[in-house]
Amino acid sequence: MKKSIIVIKILFLLTWTQTNGQKEDQSAVNQLIIVTNHSGPVISKDIYGHFSEHLGNCIYGGLWVGTDSKIPNTYGIRNDVLFALREIKVPNLRWPGGCFADTYHWKDGIGPKERRASIINTNWGGVTEDNSFGTHEFMKLTELLGCDAYINGNVGSGSVKEMADWIEYLTSGAVSPMTSLRKENGQDKPWKVKYFAIGNENWGCGGNMTAEFYSNTMKQYSTFLGNYSGNQLYRVACGPSDYNFGWTETLMKDAGTREMFQGLSIHYYSVVDGWGFKGSATKFDEREWFETMRLNLQMDNIIKGHSAIMDRYDPEKTKGLVVDEWGNWYNVEPGTNPGFLYQQNSMRDAVTAAIHLNIFNQHADRVKAANLAQMVNVLQSVILTKDDKMVLTPTYWVFRMFRVHQEATLLNIDLRCEDYVYGNKKIPAISASASVDKDGKVHISLANLNPDKPITITCPVIGDSFKKITGEVLTATQMNSYNSFENPDIVKPVAFNGFTMKDGILSITMPSKSVVVLELIK
Ligand code: AHR
């Protein structure tokens, strides 16, 4: 057992025995020990990544309106959305899918717009995809956001040559047919591409392959994905969804010890009551709230299960888990195209985001990137748009509050807390993580999963003393409160002062159904 863990355990026992006599005092039941001078791995900023698919109004209307639009834009990308996204410090953006990626032929989306092929978006509503948003537009978007590109290649219906050419077109500074083509299309210098995925969900929409078949195919593709002109690709192999540990085992056994891929993806959506009737995003009861939280917490077990397999083949943790699709998936909003996956976003989704981001932080040793599905107008998005209007969702605010963890060092914590009980089921009522940034500021992020009661938690802060503490809280009057185009500021963070600090012990009272982030300055 690591020394820091032993220290935490001893401290926990001491503080627990000291406070356990006060039976009525909730702060005795809820305790979070934070050790500020025993740190863990660095939390990759890429855990806070996003996902933009050619699906519904994520790209078209949401991010991209075109240069001729009346909606104010920069090179066709709408300004309101762009400026809002800059505030949450998007570290990387995944594109063009999702399932769309394995139908996407990148040469359809380059060159003069009037000559680009119009195709059918077979996965998402059968609508016409005119390819007006392609490689150059995506790379411009990443440049304007100041984020890294995460491009998902086509294995399912593409070819090795097509994928190899795309990498050359994007990243090579040498003389070649692909680099000449790029220059003809207006981009002289090669771009940098950080992440490149070799297919998406190849066990399903990406080709219905077995793990063995995919593993062989992936190795073939990977062999031809070059590192050009100083660009180092972080190649992401298609991983499993949920608890499909067999897929991970096969890939790690077959290709995990060779330099065929650097990251393995995982997808996990929380879907209450299964894929048939998934429930409404805003009209739900406490059973659905509880079930959502319970499913969200499963992310921890899923990561632990896949990590344990990876540990056997890669004990040095040279390969990362890339949770490149996660979030809540509900029925579409009534009256909208079922193929567009447009859903509202409530206080429930804010708590969901906090739970996931805390879990990813806690697994910073293995989880190197993650991407919320999706960025705008699709599934658990951070932004919704309607014509020229824009709304920031409760999930957006959690990303804004949690941005302080990006590239910070994970701190060791020990959390003991009461249960949130519903019917005959129970889950922990609190989610938490903590980090210290390069300036020595400590950030603690917490969520109270219980929609019915405030919770007080005692936090002995061991290691350093702090002079100044500030905080923010995100909560709402109802569990289904949400921001609409008519009332965009219903769920928004405000300054938080529900804490005291005495003799190195913080006491925090979180409102019911809330997310709190505290900053401690020495
Ligand atoms: O995010 C929506 C879809 O969910 C993606 O296209 C696919 O990868 C997943 O099944």
JSON list of N, CA, C and O in Angstrom, two decimals, residues 143-164:
[
{"chain": "A", "resi": 143, "resn": "GLU", "atom": "N", "xyz": [-8.54, 25.75, -34.02]},
{"chain": "A", "resi": 143, "resn": "GLU", "atom": "CA", "xyz": [-7.62, 26.90, -33.86]},
{"chain": "A", "resi": 143, "resn": "GLU", "atom": "C", "xyz": [-8.32, 28.03, -33.10]},
{"chain": "A", "resi": 143, "resn": "GLU", "atom": "O", "xyz": [-7.75, 28.61, -32.17]},
{"chain": "A", "resi": 144, "resn": "LEU", "atom": "N", "xyz": [-9.57, 28.31, -33.47]},
{"chain": "A", "resi": 144, "resn": "LEU", "atom": "CA", "xyz": [-10.30, 29.41, -32.81]},
{"chain": "A", "resi": 144, "resn": "LEU", "atom": "C", "xyz": [-10.61, 29.08, -31.35]},
{"chain": "A", "resi": 144, "resn": "LEU", "atom": "O", "xyz": [-10.69, 29.96, -30.50]},
{"chain": "A", "resi": 145, "resn": "LEU", "atom": "N", "xyz": [-10.81, 27.80, -31.07]},
{"chain": "A", "resi": 145, "resn": "LEU", "atom": "CA", "xyz": [-11.07, 27.39, -29.68]},
{"chain": "A", "resi": 145, "resn": "LEU", "atom": "C", "xyz": [-9.77, 27.27, -28.88]},
{"chain": "A", "resi": 145, "resn": "LEU", "atom": "O", "xyz": [-9.79, 27.20, -27.65]},
{"chain": "A", "resi": 146, "resn": "GLY", "atom": "N", "xyz": [-8.64, 27.20, -29.60]},
{"chain": "A", "resi": 146, "resn": "GLY", "atom": "CA", "xyz": [-7.35, 26.99, -28.93]},
{"chain": "A", "resi": 146, "resn": "GLY", "atom": "C", "xyz": [-7.25, 25.59, -28.34]},
{"chain": "A", "resi": 146, "resn": "GLY", "atom": "O", "xyz": [-6.65, 25.38, -27.29]},
{"chain": "A", "resi": 147, "resn": "CYS", "atom": "N", "xyz": [-7.85, 24.62, -29.05]},
{"chain": "A", "resi": 147, "resn": "CYS", "atom": "CA", "xyz": [-7.83, 23.25, -28.51]},
{"chain": "A", "resi": 147, "resn": "CYS", "atom": "C", "xyz": [-7.15, 22.29, -29.49]},
{"chain": "A", "resi": 147, "resn": "CYS", "atom": "O", "xyz": [-6.86, 22.64, -30.64]},
{"chain": "A", "resi": 148, "resn": "ASP", "atom": "N", "xyz": [-6.87, 21.09, -29.02]},
{"chain": "A", "resi": 148, "resn": "ASP", "atom": "CA", "xyz": [-6.29, 20.07, -29.88]},
{"chain": "A", "resi": 148, "resn": "ASP", "atom": "C", "xyz": [-7.37, 19.37, -30.69]},
{"chain": "A", "resi": 148, "resn": "ASP", "atom": "O", "xyz": [-8.52, 19.24, -30.25]},
{"chain": "A", "resi": 149, "resn": "ALA", "atom": "N", "xyz": [-6.94, 18.89, -31.86]},
{"chain": "A", "resi": 149, "resn": "ALA", "atom": "CA", "xyz": [-7.86, 18.15, -32.73]},
{"chain": "A", "resi": 149, "resn": "ALA", "atom": "C", "xyz": [-7.85, 16.68, -32.33]},
{"chain": "A", "resi": 149, "resn": "ALA", "atom": "O", "xyz": [-6.79, 16.09, -32.12]},
{"chain": "A", "resi": 150, "resn": "TYR", "atom": "N", "xyz": [-9.05, 16.12, -32.27]},
{"chain": "A", "resi": 150, "resn": "TYR", "atom": "CA", "xyz": [-9.20, 14.67, -32.10]},
{"chain": "A", "resi": 150, "resn": "TYR", "atom": "C", "xyz": [-10.04, 14.20, -33.28]},
{"chain": "A", "resi": 150, "resn": "TYR", "atom": "O", "xyz": [-11.25, 14.42, -33.31]},
{"chain": "A", "resi": 151, "resn": "ILE", "atom": "N", "xyz": [-9.38, 13.58, -34.26]},
{"chain": "A", "resi": 151, "resn": "ILE", "atom": "CA", "xyz": [-10.07, 13.16, -35.48]},
{"chain": "A", "resi": 151, "resn": "ILE", "atom": "C", "xyz": [-10.32, 11.66, -35.44]},
{"chain": "A", "resi": 151, "resn": "ILE", "atom": "O", "xyz": [-9.45, 10.88, -35.06]},
{"chain": "A", "resi": 152, "resn": "ASN", "atom": "N", "xyz": [-11.54, 11.29, -35.82]},
{"chain": "A", "resi": 152, "resn": "ASN", "atom": "CA", "xyz": [-11.91, 9.87, -35.80]},
{"chain": "A", "resi": 152, "resn": "ASN", "atom": "C", "xyz": [-11.95, 9.34, -37.23]},
{"chain": "A", "resi": 152, "resn": "ASN", "atom": "O", "xyz": [-12.75, 9.80, -38.05]},
{"chain": "A", "resi": 153, "resn": "GLY", "atom": "N", "xyz": [-11.07, 8.42, -37.55]},
{"chain": "A", "resi": 153, "resn": "GLY", "atom": "CA", "xyz": [-10.96, 7.89, -38.91]},
{"chain": "A", "resi": 153, "resn": "GLY", "atom": "C", "xyz": [-12.01, 6.82, -39.21]},
{"chain": "A", "resi": 153, "resn": "GLY", "atom": "O", "xyz": [-12.67, 6.30, -38.32]},
{"chain": "A", "resi": 154, "resn": "ASN", "atom": "N", "xyz": [-12.12, 6.51, -40.50]},
{"chain": "A", "resi": 154, "resn": "ASN", "atom": "CA", "xyz": [-13.13, 5.58, -41.01]},
{"chain": "A", "resi": 154, "resn": "ASN", "atom": "C", "xyz": [-12.50, 4.21, -41.28]},
{"chain": "A", "resi": 154, "resn": "ASN", "atom": "O", "xyz": [-11.74, 4.04, -42.23]},
{"chain": "A", "resi": 155, "resn": "VAL", "atom": "N", "xyz": [-12.82, 3.23, -40.44]},
{"chain": "A", "resi": 155, "resn": "VAL", "atom": "CA", "xyz": [-12.38, 1.86, -40.67]},
{"chain": "A", "resi": 155, "resn": "VAL", "atom": "C", "xyz": [-13.50, 1.07, -41.34]},
{"chain": "A", "resi": 155, "resn": "VAL", "atom": "O", "xyz": [-13.29, 0.29, -42.26]},
{"chain": "A", "resi": 156, "resn": "GLY", "atom": "N", "xyz": [-14.74, 1.32, -40.88]},
{"chain": "A", "resi": 156, "resn": "GLY", "atom": "CA", "xyz": [-15.89, 0.50, -41.29]},
{"chain": "A", "resi": 156, "resn": "GLY", "atom": "C", "xyz": [-16.13, 0.48, -42.78]},
{"chain": "A", "resi": 156, "resn": "GLY", "atom": "O", "xyz": [-16.39, -0.57, -43.37]},
{"chain": "A", "resi": 157, "resn": "SER", "atom": "N", "xyz": [-16.08, 1.66, -43.44]},
{"chain": "A", "resi": 157, "resn": "SER", "atom": "CA", "xyz": [-16.36, 1.69, -44.88]},
{"chain": "A", "resi": 157, "resn": "SER", "atom": "C", "xyz": [-15.25, 2.40, -45.65]},
{"chain": "A", "resi": 157, "resn": "SER", "atom": "O", "xyz": [-15.43, 2.79, -46.80]},
{"chain": "A", "resi": 158, "resn": "GLY", "atom": "N", "xyz": [-14.12, 2.59, -44.98]},
{"chain": "A", "resi": 158, "resn": "GLY", "atom": "CA", "xyz": [-13.00, 3.27, -45.64]},
{"chain": "A", "resi": 158, "resn": "GLY", "atom": "C", "xyz": [-11.93, 2.28, -46.06]},
{"chain": "A", "resi": 158, "resn": "GLY", "atom": "O", "xyz": [-12.17, 1.08, -46.18]},
{"chain": "A", "resi": 159, "resn": "SER", "atom": "N", "xyz": [-10.74, 2.82, -46.27]},
{"chain": "A", "resi": 159, "resn": "SER", "atom": "CA", "xyz": [-9.62, 1.95, -46.64]},
{"chain": "A", "resi": 159, "resn": "SER", "atom": "C", "xyz": [-8.37, 2.44, -45.92]},
{"chain": "A", "resi": 159, "resn": "SER", "atom": "O", "xyz": [-8.32, 3.58, -45.45]},
{"chain": "A", "resi": 160, "resn": "VAL", "atom": "N", "xyz": [-7.37, 1.58, -45.88]},
{"chain": "A", "resi": 160, "resn": "VAL", "atom": "CA", "xyz": [-6.10, 1.95, -45.26]},
{"chain": "A", "resi": 160, "resn": "VAL", "atom": "C", "xyz": [-5.52, 3.16, -45.99]},
{"chain": "A", "resi": 160, "resn": "VAL", "atom": "O", "xyz": [-5.06, 4.12, -45.38]},
{"chain": "A", "resi": 161, "resn": "LYS", "atom": "N", "xyz": [-5.61, 3.14, -47.31]},
{"chain": "A", "resi": 161, "resn": "LYS", "atom": "CA", "xyz": [-5.03, 4.24, -48.10]},
{"chain": "A", "resi": 161, "resn": "LYS", "atom": "C", "xyz": [-5.75, 5.56, -47.80]},
{"chain": "A", "resi": 161, "resn": "LYS", "atom": "O", "xyz": [-5.11, 6.60, -47.63]},
{"chain": "A", "resi": 162, "resn": "GLU", "atom": "N", "xyz": [-7.08, 5.48, -47.71]},
{"chain": "A", "resi": 162, "resn": "GLU", "atom": "CA", "xyz": [-7.84, 6.71, -47.45]},
{"chain": "A", "resi": 162, "resn": "GLU", "atom": "C", "xyz": [-7.44, 7.33, -46.12]},
{"chain": "A", "resi": 162, "resn": "GLU", "atom": "O", "xyz": [-7.24, 8.54, -46.00]},
{"chain": "A", "resi": 163, "resn": "MET", "atom": "N", "xyz": [-7.27, 6.47, -45.11]},
{"chain": "A", "resi": 163, "resn": "MET", "atom": "CA", "xyz": [-6.91, 6.99, -43.79]},
{"chain": "A", "resi": 163, "resn": "MET", "atom": "C", "xyz": [-5.47, 7.51, -43.79]},
{"chain": "A", "resi": 163, "resn": "MET", "atom": "O", "xyz": [-5.17, 8.58, -43.25]},
{"chain": "A", "resi": 164, "resn": "ALA", "atom": "N", "xyz": [-4.57, 6.75, -44.42]},
{"chain": "A", "resi": 164, "resn": "ALA", "atom": "CA", "xyz": [-3.16, 7.16, -44.46]},
{"chain": "A", "resi": 164, "resn": "ALA", "atom": "C", "xyz": [-3.03, 8.49, -45.21]},
{"chain": "A", "resi": 164, "resn": "ALA", "atom": "O", "xyz": [-2.27, 9.39, -44.79]}
]
